[in-house]
Amino acid sequence: MNYEELQNVWAQKYQEVPSQLEKLKRVRSAATAFNTNVDAILKISGKTLKKLILDNHISLADLENITISGFNKPSDVILGIVKCFSRGIAEEWVTDDINVYNWMEENLGYNRLQMGGQAGIIANALALLGVKKVLAHTNSHPKLQAQQFLNLDNLLGFDDEGHLEKAVNISRETDIPLIHWIIEFDKNDSFQIENKVFTCPKSNRFIATYDPLNMKLVMNKEFVNYLNTHKVSYLLLSGFHPLLESNGGLDLVKNAVPVLKKWKKHNSQMIIHLEIASTQDKAIRKAIIDNIAPLADSVGLNERETIDLLNILGKSDLANEIERNTTSDRLFDAILFLKKKLKVKRIQLHMFGLYMTLQDADFVHSAEQNLKGMMTAAVVSSSKAFNGELVHYEDTTKTLGLYVSTQSLNELNNLSHKLNSPELLTTGICNIDDFVLSTIPTILVDKPKTLVGMGDTISSVSLLAGC
Ligand code: GLC
C-alpha cells in the first residue's frame, strides 16, 4: 500500500473520533494532582539568544560542552536554552535560588501567561472535553492562578475555607503565584558565535522552574481528604519531577506513597495514570520508578523521558542509540523493557508523529478502544498546537479531517518492519508476548503555536477517551 492509500485508511479510522468525544462526556469524574502553576511563555529567537550569550560573557567553549542539567546562576539558564535549542529537545531544569528567578523576571520577560503544570493543564483539557466533574489539586491558588483555569462549572478546586468551588472563582489571598518560564524556539532558527553556527533542528522548549511549593510537593489538605472520602474514576498523577535530592526530595516521594495507598484503598476501582515528566535529578527519577510507578495502572512518557529512564535503569547503550536515532523501532525496545521493568499494566509513549501503547491483554480498556482514545488525543493535541490554546469546545477538533503526516507513516513503517507485522500499518494493533501493542500515526501541525503541555494532553485524553 502506498502512503496515499495508507493516509486514506487512517482517515477512515479517525472518523471514530467524534463518537469517542461523546463517550468522554460520560466519564463521571477525574482528579488531577499534584502540580498546578502558571507558565510564562516566551518565544526566543536565535538573535535574542545570541545577545544574551554575549551580554553574559558566555564563551563558545562553554556552549560546546554543556554538562549541567540544573541551574544555579543566570548563565546556567542560557546554557539550558542553548542545549535544547541546538538539539531541538525538551528539558526542564529547576533551581531553589530565588535570585535566578528574579534575574529571569528582569532579563527575559514573557509574551503571555497560561495554565501550567500537568495537573492544571490536564484539568483544563478534561473539563473542556466534558468530563462531568474535574477536581484539580492546587497548592497555591491566588487570583493569578485562578485566571488560568477555564471558566467551566465542572472544573473545581478548594478555596481558603476548604470548600469545593469553581476553580476560576477561587482566590486564596495569601498564596504566592508559582511562575515557570517556558522558553520556546523554532525549527531552523539559528545564531552564530565566533565561527560556529547553532541551528535548531526541531521546534521545542526549555523550562526554567523556580517553584518553592511544587519543589516541596506541598499537598492541599482538603484535596487529600476529599480523595480519602470520595470516589473518582481517574487520578491523573504527576509533579514529582521538580523535586531535588538535595532538598529532601527523596523523603517527599516516599511520603507520598501512604497518601496514594490510602486513596487507592478507599477507591480500588480508580485508574491511576502517572505522567513521568522531565526529571533531571537522577535520584528522584529512580525514586519515582521505585515508589510511585508501582502504584500506577498506567504510565505516560515522551522520547526524552524514555531516554532518561533507560539511563538510570542500566540501559545506557540503548539510551545512547535512541539519542542518536530517535526512531519508533528503537523506542519500541525501550518501551517493552520499561513495561516489564515498571510492571505497570499499561505504558504509553508519545513521540513526534507516533503514539504507542503496550498494555496487558486484560487492561480495563481494550487495545481497540485505546487506539480510538489515542486518535482522539492526536486530534485534540494537534488542535491545541494549531490554536495555541484550547479555550472553547470547538477548538478541540480544529484538525479533525486532516491526514496523518508522512513523517508519522515513516515511523509506523519502521515499527511494522521491526515487528515483522505488515498488518500493523493498517490496523495499528498487534500482540507482543503477553501484551497488546496499539499504535497510531498522528496528525502533525506545520507551525505549532505552542508545544508545552502537549504530552499531558495526549496522555490524559488517550486514556479517558479510550473508554
Ligand atoms: C512541567 C512544568 C510546567 C509545564 C508542564 C508542561 O510540569 O513545570 O511549567 O506547564 O511541565 O508539561
Tab-separated table of C-alpha atoms and ligand atoms in Angstrom:
chain	number	residue	atom	x	y	z
A	1	MET	CA	0.000	0.000	0.000
A	2	ASN	CA	1.423	3.412	-0.803
A	3	TYR	CA	1.349	6.363	1.584
A	4	GLU	CA	-1.658	7.958	-0.055
A	5	GLU	CA	-3.659	4.775	0.426
A	6	LEU	CA	-2.462	4.497	3.996
A	7	GLN	CA	-3.470	8.066	4.676
A	8	ASN	CA	-6.956	7.182	3.482
A	9	VAL	CA	-7.082	4.089	5.675
A	10	TRP	CA	-6.185	6.178	8.706
A	11	ALA	CA	-8.553	8.978	7.736
A	12	GLN	CA	-11.317	6.357	7.865
A	13	LYS	CA	-10.204	5.246	11.318
A	14	TYR	CA	-10.001	8.817	12.585
A	15	GLN	CA	-13.712	9.143	11.774
A	16	GLU	CA	-14.307	7.365	15.094
A	17	VAL	CA	-13.049	10.404	16.973
A	18	PRO	CA	-16.346	12.341	17.270
A	19	SER	CA	-18.083	9.370	18.874
A	20	GLN	CA	-15.187	8.891	21.312
A	21	LEU	CA	-15.502	12.553	22.228
A	22	GLU	CA	-19.146	11.893	23.051
A	23	LYS	CA	-18.168	8.937	25.265
A	24	LEU	CA	-15.698	11.127	27.092
A	25	LYS	CA	-18.602	13.274	28.248
A	26	ARG	CA	-19.962	10.254	30.102
A	27	VAL	CA	-16.856	9.898	32.284
A	28	ARG	CA	-18.075	10.701	35.788
A	29	SER	CA	-15.023	12.228	37.398
A	30	ALA	CA	-11.297	12.812	37.323
A	31	ALA	CA	-8.857	14.281	39.814
A	32	THR	CA	-5.537	15.778	38.746
A	33	ALA	CA	-2.556	16.092	41.076
A	34	PHE	CA	-0.183	17.476	42.167
A	35	ASN	CA	1.438	20.257	40.170
A	36	THR	CA	-0.501	23.265	39.019
A	37	ASN	CA	1.319	26.509	38.261
A	38	VAL	CA	1.379	29.495	35.929
A	39	ASP	CA	3.507	29.265	32.793
A	40	ALA	CA	5.169	32.410	31.418
A	41	ILE	CA	5.597	31.689	27.736
A	42	LEU	CA	8.481	33.320	25.940
A	43	LYS	CA	9.294	32.712	22.283
A	44	ILE	CA	13.003	33.276	21.878
A	45	SER	CA	14.800	33.899	18.575
A	46	GLY	CA	18.364	32.952	17.718
A	47	LYS	CA	19.137	36.664	17.619
A	48	THR	CA	17.927	37.323	21.167
A	49	LEU	CA	19.683	34.223	22.400
A	50	LYS	CA	22.949	35.422	20.891
A	51	LYS	CA	22.552	38.768	22.641
A	52	LEU	CA	22.013	37.034	25.979
A	53	ILE	CA	25.104	34.889	25.401
A	54	LEU	CA	27.267	37.895	24.603
A	55	ASP	CA	25.847	40.094	27.380
A	56	ASN	CA	26.569	37.364	29.903
A	57	HIS	CA	30.092	36.686	28.598
A	58	ILE	CA	29.498	33.035	27.775
A	59	SER	CA	32.231	31.585	25.569
A	60	LEU	CA	31.958	29.235	22.616
A	61	ALA	CA	33.754	26.592	24.676
A	62	ASP	CA	31.037	26.876	27.376
A	63	LEU	CA	28.356	26.396	24.730
A	64	GLU	CA	30.013	23.398	23.170
A	65	ASN	CA	30.286	21.402	26.317
A	66	ILE	CA	27.121	21.697	28.385
A	67	THR	CA	27.127	19.034	31.065
A	68	ILE	CA	24.867	20.575	33.718
A	69	SER	CA	21.179	19.690	33.964
A	70	GLY	CA	20.073	22.110	36.655
A	71	PHE	CA	20.658	25.808	37.190
A	72	ASN	CA	22.172	27.841	40.000
A	73	LYS	CA	23.024	31.105	38.282
A	74	PRO	CA	21.669	33.196	35.400
A	75	SER	CA	24.229	31.989	32.856
A	76	ASP	CA	23.050	28.396	33.507
A	77	VAL	CA	19.591	29.378	32.247
A	78	ILE	CA	21.180	30.487	28.991
A	79	LEU	CA	23.128	27.230	28.728
A	80	GLY	CA	19.869	25.308	29.211
A	81	ILE	CA	18.222	27.234	26.399
A	82	VAL	CA	21.205	26.683	24.108
A	83	LYS	CA	21.289	22.962	24.871
A	84	CYS	CA	17.598	22.486	23.989
A	85	PHE	CA	17.704	24.930	21.058
A	86	SER	CA	20.703	23.331	19.365
A	87	ARG	CA	19.431	19.774	19.824
A	88	GLY	CA	15.723	20.509	19.321
A	89	ILE	CA	14.915	18.786	22.615
A	90	ALA	CA	12.644	19.498	25.598
A	91	GLU	CA	14.035	19.675	29.125
A	92	GLU	CA	13.005	21.208	32.416
A	93	TRP	CA	15.622	22.409	34.903
A	94	VAL	CA	14.848	23.542	38.424
A	95	THR	CA	16.503	25.854	40.919
A	96	ASP	CA	15.810	26.660	44.533
A	97	ASP	CA	17.528	30.024	44.252
A	98	ILE	CA	15.117	32.953	44.108
A	99	ASN	CA	17.842	35.238	42.726
A	100	VAL	CA	17.852	33.317	39.469
A	101	TYR	CA	14.072	33.690	39.305
A	102	ASN	CA	14.417	37.438	39.841
A	103	TRP	CA	17.018	37.597	37.089
A	104	MET	CA	14.664	35.813	34.680
A	105	GLU	CA	11.865	38.191	35.550
A	106	GLU	CA	14.049	41.213	34.867
A	107	ASN	CA	16.023	39.956	31.898
A	108	LEU	CA	13.876	37.511	29.989
A	109	GLY	CA	10.318	38.786	30.249
A	110	TYR	CA	7.485	36.814	28.643
A	111	ASN	CA	4.850	37.045	25.918
A	112	ARG	CA	1.862	35.657	27.819
A	113	LEU	CA	0.757	33.651	30.829
A	114	GLN	CA	-1.130	30.374	30.651
A	115	MET	CA	-2.019	27.337	32.728
A	116	GLY	CA	0.988	25.263	33.701
A	117	GLY	CA	1.789	22.001	35.406
A	118	GLN	CA	0.494	18.561	34.493
A	119	ALA	CA	-2.391	18.750	36.966
A	120	GLY	CA	-3.508	22.189	35.784
A	121	ILE	CA	-3.159	21.529	32.061
A	122	ILE	CA	-4.911	18.163	32.218
A	123	ALA	CA	-7.713	19.555	34.388
A	124	ASN	CA	-8.459	22.294	31.852
A	125	ALA	CA	-8.395	19.861	28.919
A	126	LEU	CA	-10.604	17.208	30.510
A	127	ALA	CA	-13.108	19.713	31.828
A	128	LEU	CA	-13.358	21.381	28.413
A	129	LEU	CA	-13.909	17.987	26.804
A	130	GLY	CA	-16.864	17.482	29.122
A	131	VAL	CA	-15.766	15.025	31.827
A	132	LYS	CA	-18.623	15.532	34.306
A	133	LYS	CA	-16.530	16.600	37.274
A	134	VAL	CA	-12.837	17.524	37.299
A	135	LEU	CA	-11.045	18.308	40.533
A	136	ALA	CA	-7.650	19.999	40.260
A	137	HIS	CA	-5.077	19.967	43.034
A	138	THR	CA	-3.560	23.380	43.694
A	139	ASN	CA	-1.046	24.045	46.440
A	140	SER	CA	-1.248	27.706	45.518
A	141	HIS	CA	-4.425	29.286	44.201
A	142	PRO	CA	-4.218	33.070	44.172
A	143	LYS	CA	-6.190	35.077	41.634
A	144	LEU	CA	-3.437	34.829	39.019
A	145	GLN	CA	-3.590	31.030	39.227
A	146	ALA	CA	-7.396	31.024	39.163
A	147	GLN	CA	-7.337	33.094	35.979
A	148	GLN	CA	-5.529	30.285	34.166
A	149	PHE	CA	-8.445	27.916	34.762
A	150	LEU	CA	-11.177	27.779	32.148
A	151	ASN	CA	-14.465	29.256	33.183
A	152	LEU	CA	-16.324	25.949	33.482
A	153	ASP	CA	-18.820	24.692	36.054
A	154	ASN	CA	-17.350	21.176	36.026
A	155	LEU	CA	-13.827	22.378	36.910
A	156	LEU	CA	-13.283	22.587	40.661
A	157	GLY	CA	-10.696	23.312	43.326
A	158	PHE	CA	-10.630	24.129	47.040
A	159	ASP	CA	-10.955	27.690	48.348
A	160	ASP	CA	-9.269	29.057	51.517
A	161	GLU	CA	-12.075	27.769	53.688
A	162	GLY	CA	-11.693	24.270	52.330
A	163	HIS	CA	-14.858	24.379	50.245
A	164	LEU	CA	-15.132	22.890	46.827
A	165	GLU	CA	-15.580	25.785	44.428
A	166	LYS	CA	-15.403	26.575	40.740
A	167	ALA	CA	-11.605	26.795	40.181
A	168	VAL	CA	-11.745	30.024	38.210
A	169	ASN	CA	-13.542	31.824	41.052
A	170	ILE	CA	-11.134	30.875	43.830
A	171	SER	CA	-8.757	33.449	45.230
A	172	ARG	CA	-6.621	32.213	48.104
A	173	GLU	CA	-5.322	35.662	49.001
A	174	THR	CA	-2.165	34.722	50.867
A	175	ASP	CA	-0.892	32.173	48.318
A	176	ILE	CA	2.006	33.200	46.095
A	177	PRO	CA	1.832	32.639	42.328
A	178	LEU	CA	4.171	29.929	41.049
A	179	ILE	CA	5.526	31.061	37.696
A	180	HIS	CA	7.635	28.860	35.423
A	181	TRP	CA	9.495	30.158	32.368
A	182	ILE	CA	8.681	28.257	29.190
A	183	ILE	CA	11.197	29.286	26.573
A	184	GLU	CA	10.138	28.140	23.118
A	185	PHE	CA	12.191	28.221	19.916
A	186	ASP	CA	11.544	27.477	16.271
A	187	LYS	CA	12.975	24.920	13.907
A	188	ASN	CA	15.627	26.304	11.512
A	189	ASP	CA	16.261	29.404	13.601
A	190	SER	CA	19.982	29.922	14.217
A	191	PHE	CA	22.695	32.092	15.751
A	192	GLN	CA	26.421	32.318	15.299
A	193	ILE	CA	29.122	32.636	17.942
A	194	GLU	CA	32.630	33.143	16.577
A	195	ASN	CA	32.769	30.787	13.605
A	196	LYS	CA	30.163	28.331	14.819
A	197	VAL	CA	26.532	28.375	13.708
A	198	PHE	CA	23.968	26.799	16.040
A	199	THR	CA	20.816	25.767	14.178
A	200	CYS	CA	17.666	24.497	15.827
A	201	PRO	CA	16.667	21.136	14.252
A	202	LYS	CA	13.161	20.940	15.756
A	203	SER	CA	10.774	23.399	17.389
A	204	ASN	CA	10.792	22.693	21.107
A	205	ARG	CA	11.095	24.309	24.546
A	206	PHE	CA	13.229	24.677	27.631
A	207	ILE	CA	11.545	25.103	31.012
A	208	ALA	CA	13.254	27.007	33.824
A	209	THR	CA	11.473	26.433	37.102
A	210	TYR	CA	11.696	28.101	40.475
A	211	ASP	CA	8.689	26.960	42.468
A	212	PRO	CA	9.031	26.675	46.246
A	213	LEU	CA	5.743	24.808	46.749
A	214	ASN	CA	5.822	22.275	43.951
A	215	MET	CA	9.516	21.688	44.662
A	216	LYS	CA	8.418	20.639	48.150
A	217	LEU	CA	5.437	18.643	46.894
A	218	VAL	CA	3.182	20.618	49.215
A	219	MET	CA	-0.222	18.946	49.313
A	220	ASN	CA	-3.544	20.623	49.854
A	221	LYS	CA	-5.174	19.005	52.910
A	222	GLU	CA	-8.734	19.297	51.630
A	223	PHE	CA	-7.808	17.663	48.352
A	224	VAL	CA	-6.104	14.800	50.166
A	225	ASN	CA	-9.146	14.327	52.416
A	226	TYR	CA	-11.536	14.532	49.517
A	227	LEU	CA	-9.929	11.525	47.853
A	228	ASN	CA	-9.914	9.694	51.173
A	229	THR	CA	-13.660	10.023	51.345
A	230	HIS	CA	-14.957	10.355	47.755
A	231	LYS	CA	-14.545	8.168	44.722
A	232	VAL	CA	-13.294	9.476	41.385
A	233	SER	CA	-12.979	7.409	38.217
A	234	TYR	CA	-9.472	8.531	37.267
A	235	LEU	CA	-6.495	10.050	39.001
A	236	LEU	CA	-4.006	11.768	36.713
A	237	LEU	CA	-0.811	11.997	38.659
A	238	SER	CA	2.438	13.906	38.195
A	239	GLY	CA	4.515	16.610	39.858
A	240	PHE	CA	7.362	14.586	41.352
A	241	HIS	CA	9.814	15.795	38.709
A	242	PRO	CA	10.733	19.189	40.277
A	243	LEU	CA	11.948	17.551	43.493
A	244	LEU	CA	15.643	17.566	44.285
A	245	GLU	CA	17.577	15.065	46.355
A	246	SER	CA	19.424	17.994	47.940
A	247	ASN	CA	16.117	19.477	49.012
A	248	GLY	CA	14.676	16.472	50.855
A	249	GLY	CA	13.032	15.197	47.682
A	250	LEU	CA	13.599	11.511	48.354
A	251	ASP	CA	11.582	11.690	51.564
A	252	LEU	CA	8.890	13.684	49.808
A	253	VAL	CA	8.497	10.929	47.217
A	254	LYS	CA	8.363	8.289	49.947
A	255	ASN	CA	5.880	10.296	51.997
A	256	ALA	CA	3.521	10.435	49.038
A	257	VAL	CA	3.243	6.645	48.992
A	258	PRO	CA	0.911	6.243	52.011
A	259	VAL	CA	-1.244	9.112	50.720
A	260	LEU	CA	-1.711	7.382	47.379
A	261	LYS	CA	-2.224	3.993	49.008
A	262	LYS	CA	-4.965	5.386	51.210
A	263	TRP	CA	-6.749	6.868	48.206
A	264	LYS	CA	-6.452	3.580	46.386
A	265	LYS	CA	-7.690	1.658	49.422
A	266	HIS	CA	-10.778	3.806	49.609
A	267	ASN	CA	-11.348	3.519	45.862
A	268	SER	CA	-9.850	0.369	44.387
A	269	GLN	CA	-11.587	0.904	41.026
A	270	MET	CA	-9.855	4.231	40.455
A	271	ILE	CA	-7.454	4.151	37.493
A	272	ILE	CA	-4.193	5.905	38.287
A	273	HIS	CA	-2.116	7.314	35.465
A	274	LEU	CA	1.391	8.598	36.183
A	275	GLU	CA	2.910	11.111	33.778
A	276	ILE	CA	6.684	10.828	34.124
A	277	ALA	CA	7.721	14.374	33.052
A	278	SER	CA	11.262	15.693	32.604
A	279	THR	CA	13.040	14.710	35.850
A	280	GLN	CA	16.643	15.884	35.877
A	281	ASP	CA	17.607	14.715	39.360
A	282	LYS	CA	18.587	11.086	38.837
A	283	ALA	CA	17.987	10.014	42.431
A	284	ILE	CA	14.462	11.431	42.258
A	285	ARG	CA	13.884	9.789	38.884
A	286	LYS	CA	14.838	6.453	40.404
A	287	ALA	CA	12.677	7.067	43.468
A	288	ILE	CA	9.652	7.772	41.255
A	289	ILE	CA	10.211	4.493	39.427
A	290	ASP	CA	10.717	2.547	42.631
A	291	ASN	CA	7.969	4.105	44.753
A	292	ILE	CA	5.278	5.762	42.669
A	293	ALA	CA	5.172	3.769	39.423
A	294	PRO	CA	4.193	0.541	41.242
A	295	LEU	CA	1.042	2.287	42.453
A	296	ALA	CA	0.022	3.363	38.958
A	297	ASP	CA	-2.020	1.391	36.450
A	298	SER	CA	-0.724	3.397	33.554
A	299	VAL	CA	2.383	5.424	32.751
A	300	GLY	CA	2.908	8.075	30.067
A	301	LEU	CA	6.156	9.488	28.745
A	302	ASN	CA	7.849	11.045	25.730
A	303	GLU	CA	11.026	10.070	23.913
A	304	ARG	CA	13.338	12.184	26.141
A	305	GLU	CA	11.837	10.850	29.307
A	306	THR	CA	12.268	7.346	27.897
A	307	ILE	CA	15.985	8.004	27.354
A	308	ASP	CA	16.239	9.410	30.885
A	309	LEU	CA	14.682	6.286	32.388
A	310	LEU	CA	16.883	3.944	30.375
A	311	ASN	CA	19.919	5.806	31.666
A	312	ILE	CA	19.114	5.064	35.283
A	313	LEU	CA	17.985	1.509	34.684
A	314	GLY	CA	21.254	0.162	33.308
A	315	LYS	CA	20.348	0.569	29.645
A	316	SER	CA	22.602	3.417	28.619
A	317	ASP	CA	23.609	1.707	25.348
A	318	LEU	CA	20.018	1.695	24.174
A	319	ALA	CA	19.582	5.232	25.535
A	320	ASN	CA	22.566	6.440	23.501
A	321	GLU	CA	21.318	4.683	20.414
A	322	ILE	CA	17.916	6.370	20.765
A	323	GLU	CA	19.621	9.684	21.423
A	324	ARG	CA	21.444	9.329	18.087
A	325	ASN	CA	18.444	7.977	16.175
A	326	THR	CA	15.125	8.700	17.790
A	327	THR	CA	13.019	6.269	15.790
A	328	SER	CA	9.994	4.186	16.678
A	329	ASP	CA	11.712	0.811	16.231
A	330	ARG	CA	14.362	1.613	18.834
A	331	LEU	CA	11.858	3.282	21.102
A	332	PHE	CA	9.739	0.165	20.950
A	333	ASP	CA	12.595	-1.828	22.521
A	334	ALA	CA	12.727	0.784	25.251
A	335	ILE	CA	9.008	0.676	25.928
A	336	LEU	CA	8.938	-3.112	26.022
A	337	PHE	CA	11.811	-3.026	28.502
A	338	LEU	CA	10.080	-0.384	30.640
A	339	LYS	CA	6.736	-2.210	30.551
A	340	LYS	CA	8.413	-5.248	32.114
A	341	LYS	CA	10.659	-3.310	34.452
A	342	LEU	CA	7.969	-0.991	35.831
A	343	LYS	CA	5.390	-3.784	35.936
A	344	VAL	CA	2.604	-1.375	35.032
A	345	LYS	CA	-0.482	-2.629	33.241
A	346	ARG	CA	-0.218	-0.007	30.538
A	347	ILE	CA	2.563	2.198	29.232
A	348	GLN	CA	2.212	4.822	26.548
A	349	LEU	CA	4.911	6.637	24.625
A	350	HIS	CA	4.152	9.783	22.682
A	351	MET	CA	6.868	10.663	20.220
A	352	PHE	CA	6.975	13.055	17.291
A	353	GLY	CA	4.499	11.570	14.791
A	354	LEU	CA	3.538	8.393	16.634
A	355	TYR	CA	1.976	7.142	19.840
A	356	MET	CA	2.379	3.584	21.036
A	357	THR	CA	0.766	1.818	23.970
A	358	LEU	CA	1.754	-1.549	25.358
A	359	GLN	CA	-0.838	-2.969	27.695
A	360	ASP	CA	-1.830	-6.195	29.373
A	361	ALA	CA	-4.399	-8.115	27.369
A	362	ASP	CA	-6.907	-7.728	30.223
A	363	PHE	CA	-6.466	-3.977	30.805
A	364	VAL	CA	-9.841	-2.291	31.527
A	365	HIS	CA	-9.838	-0.573	28.140
A	366	SER	CA	-9.211	-2.926	25.230
A	367	ALA	CA	-6.405	-2.191	22.769
A	368	GLU	CA	-9.070	-1.397	20.132
A	369	GLN	CA	-10.591	1.185	22.445
A	370	ASN	CA	-7.174	2.523	23.314
A	371	LEU	CA	-6.458	3.021	19.613
A	372	LYS	CA	-9.550	5.204	19.376
A	373	GLY	CA	-8.517	7.042	22.522
A	374	MET	CA	-5.111	7.778	21.011
A	375	MET	CA	-6.655	9.072	17.771
A	376	THR	CA	-8.889	11.340	19.836
A	377	ALA	CA	-5.811	12.565	21.681
A	378	ALA	CA	-3.999	13.172	18.391
A	379	VAL	CA	-6.848	15.383	17.195
A	380	VAL	CA	-7.175	17.290	20.463
A	381	SER	CA	-3.441	17.841	20.946
A	382	SER	CA	-2.741	18.846	17.349
A	383	SER	CA	-5.680	21.238	17.633
A	384	LYS	CA	-4.002	22.690	20.713
A	385	ALA	CA	-0.730	23.083	18.778
A	386	PHE	CA	-2.633	24.673	15.905
A	387	ASN	CA	-4.657	27.035	18.074
A	388	GLY	CA	-2.113	27.786	20.773
A	389	GLU	CA	-4.707	27.105	23.449
A	390	LEU	CA	-7.892	25.142	23.962
A	391	VAL	CA	-10.449	27.583	25.276
A	392	HIS	CA	-13.726	26.746	23.521
A	393	TYR	CA	-15.082	23.279	22.829
A	394	GLU	CA	-14.833	23.887	19.051
A	395	ASP	CA	-11.083	24.452	19.471
A	396	THR	CA	-10.570	20.807	20.354
A	397	THR	CA	-11.348	19.429	16.891
A	398	LYS	CA	-9.766	22.024	14.614
A	399	THR	CA	-7.567	19.393	12.927
A	400	LEU	CA	-10.242	16.723	12.569
A	401	GLY	CA	-10.258	15.616	8.928
A	402	LEU	CA	-6.575	16.357	8.275
A	403	TYR	CA	-4.468	13.467	7.007
A	404	VAL	CA	-1.847	11.857	9.199
A	405	SER	CA	1.590	13.116	8.208
A	406	THR	CA	4.102	11.227	6.083
A	407	GLN	CA	6.631	11.562	8.894
A	408	SER	CA	4.147	9.682	11.073
A	409	LEU	CA	3.747	6.954	8.476
A	410	ASN	CA	7.531	6.632	8.261
A	411	GLU	CA	7.590	5.894	11.975
A	412	LEU	CA	4.724	3.428	11.700
A	413	ASN	CA	6.558	1.776	8.831
A	414	ASN	CA	9.745	1.454	10.914
A	415	LEU	CA	7.771	-0.182	13.651
A	416	SER	CA	5.900	-2.588	11.403
A	417	HIS	CA	9.222	-3.717	9.831
A	418	LYS	CA	10.814	-4.126	13.198
A	419	LEU	CA	7.940	-6.273	14.448
A	420	ASN	CA	7.627	-8.103	11.181
A	421	SER	CA	3.978	-7.205	11.193
A	422	PRO	CA	2.793	-5.669	7.904
A	423	GLU	CA	-0.789	-5.526	9.185
A	424	LEU	CA	0.309	-3.003	11.822
A	425	LEU	CA	0.358	-0.394	9.060
A	426	THR	CA	-3.384	-0.653	8.561
A	427	THR	CA	-4.685	-1.984	11.890
A	428	GLY	CA	-2.352	-0.324	14.401
A	429	ILE	CA	-2.652	-3.377	16.660
A	430	CYS	CA	-0.579	-6.498	17.241
A	431	ASN	CA	0.280	-8.934	20.030
A	432	ILE	CA	3.710	-8.841	21.647
A	433	ASP	CA	4.490	-11.630	24.100
A	434	ASP	CA	1.652	-11.437	26.609
A	435	PHE	CA	0.936	-7.802	25.794
A	436	VAL	CA	-1.002	-5.957	23.140
A	437	LEU	CA	0.533	-3.078	21.230
A	438	SER	CA	-1.660	-0.342	19.815
A	439	THR	CA	-0.090	2.440	17.810
A	440	ILE	CA	-1.223	5.319	15.632
A	441	PRO	CA	0.334	7.737	13.191
A	442	THR	CA	-0.574	11.253	14.283
A	443	ILE	CA	-1.635	14.489	12.691
A	444	LEU	CA	1.222	16.997	12.729
A	445	VAL	CA	0.725	20.723	12.594
A	446	ASP	CA	3.208	22.592	10.406
A	447	LYS	CA	3.740	25.677	12.511
A	448	PRO	CA	2.657	24.842	16.054
A	449	LYS	CA	1.700	27.932	18.056
A	450	THR	CA	2.784	26.178	21.217
A	451	LEU	CA	4.095	22.789	22.303
A	452	VAL	CA	4.063	22.986	26.059
A	453	GLY	CA	1.523	20.676	27.639
A	454	MET	CA	1.133	18.536	24.532
A	455	GLY	CA	2.286	15.378	26.282
A	456	ASP	CA	-0.049	15.925	29.214
A	457	THR	CA	-2.989	16.413	26.879
A	458	ILE	CA	-2.066	13.358	24.790
A	459	SER	CA	-1.696	11.038	27.762
A	460	SER	CA	-4.819	12.055	29.605
A	461	VAL	CA	-7.098	12.197	26.573
A	462	SER	CA	-5.796	8.872	25.211
A	463	LEU	CA	-6.625	7.151	28.465
A	464	LEU	CA	-10.024	8.671	29.167
A	465	ALA	CA	-11.252	8.738	25.549
A	466	GLY	CA	-10.258	5.088	25.251
A	467	CYS	CA	-13.202	4.138	27.448
B	1	GLC	C1	6.094	20.854	33.881
B	1	GLC	C2	6.449	22.306	34.101
B	1	GLC	C3	5.269	23.188	33.817
B	1	GLC	C4	4.687	22.886	32.454
B	1	GLC	C5	4.456	21.407	32.268
B	1	GLC	C6	4.070	21.111	30.844
B	1	GLC	O1	5.203	20.460	34.833
B	1	GLC	O2	6.881	22.504	35.421
B	1	GLC	O3	5.654	24.520	33.900
B	1	GLC	O4	3.478	23.550	32.271
B	1	GLC	O5	5.594	20.655	32.586
B	1	GLC	O6	4.000	19.767	30.592
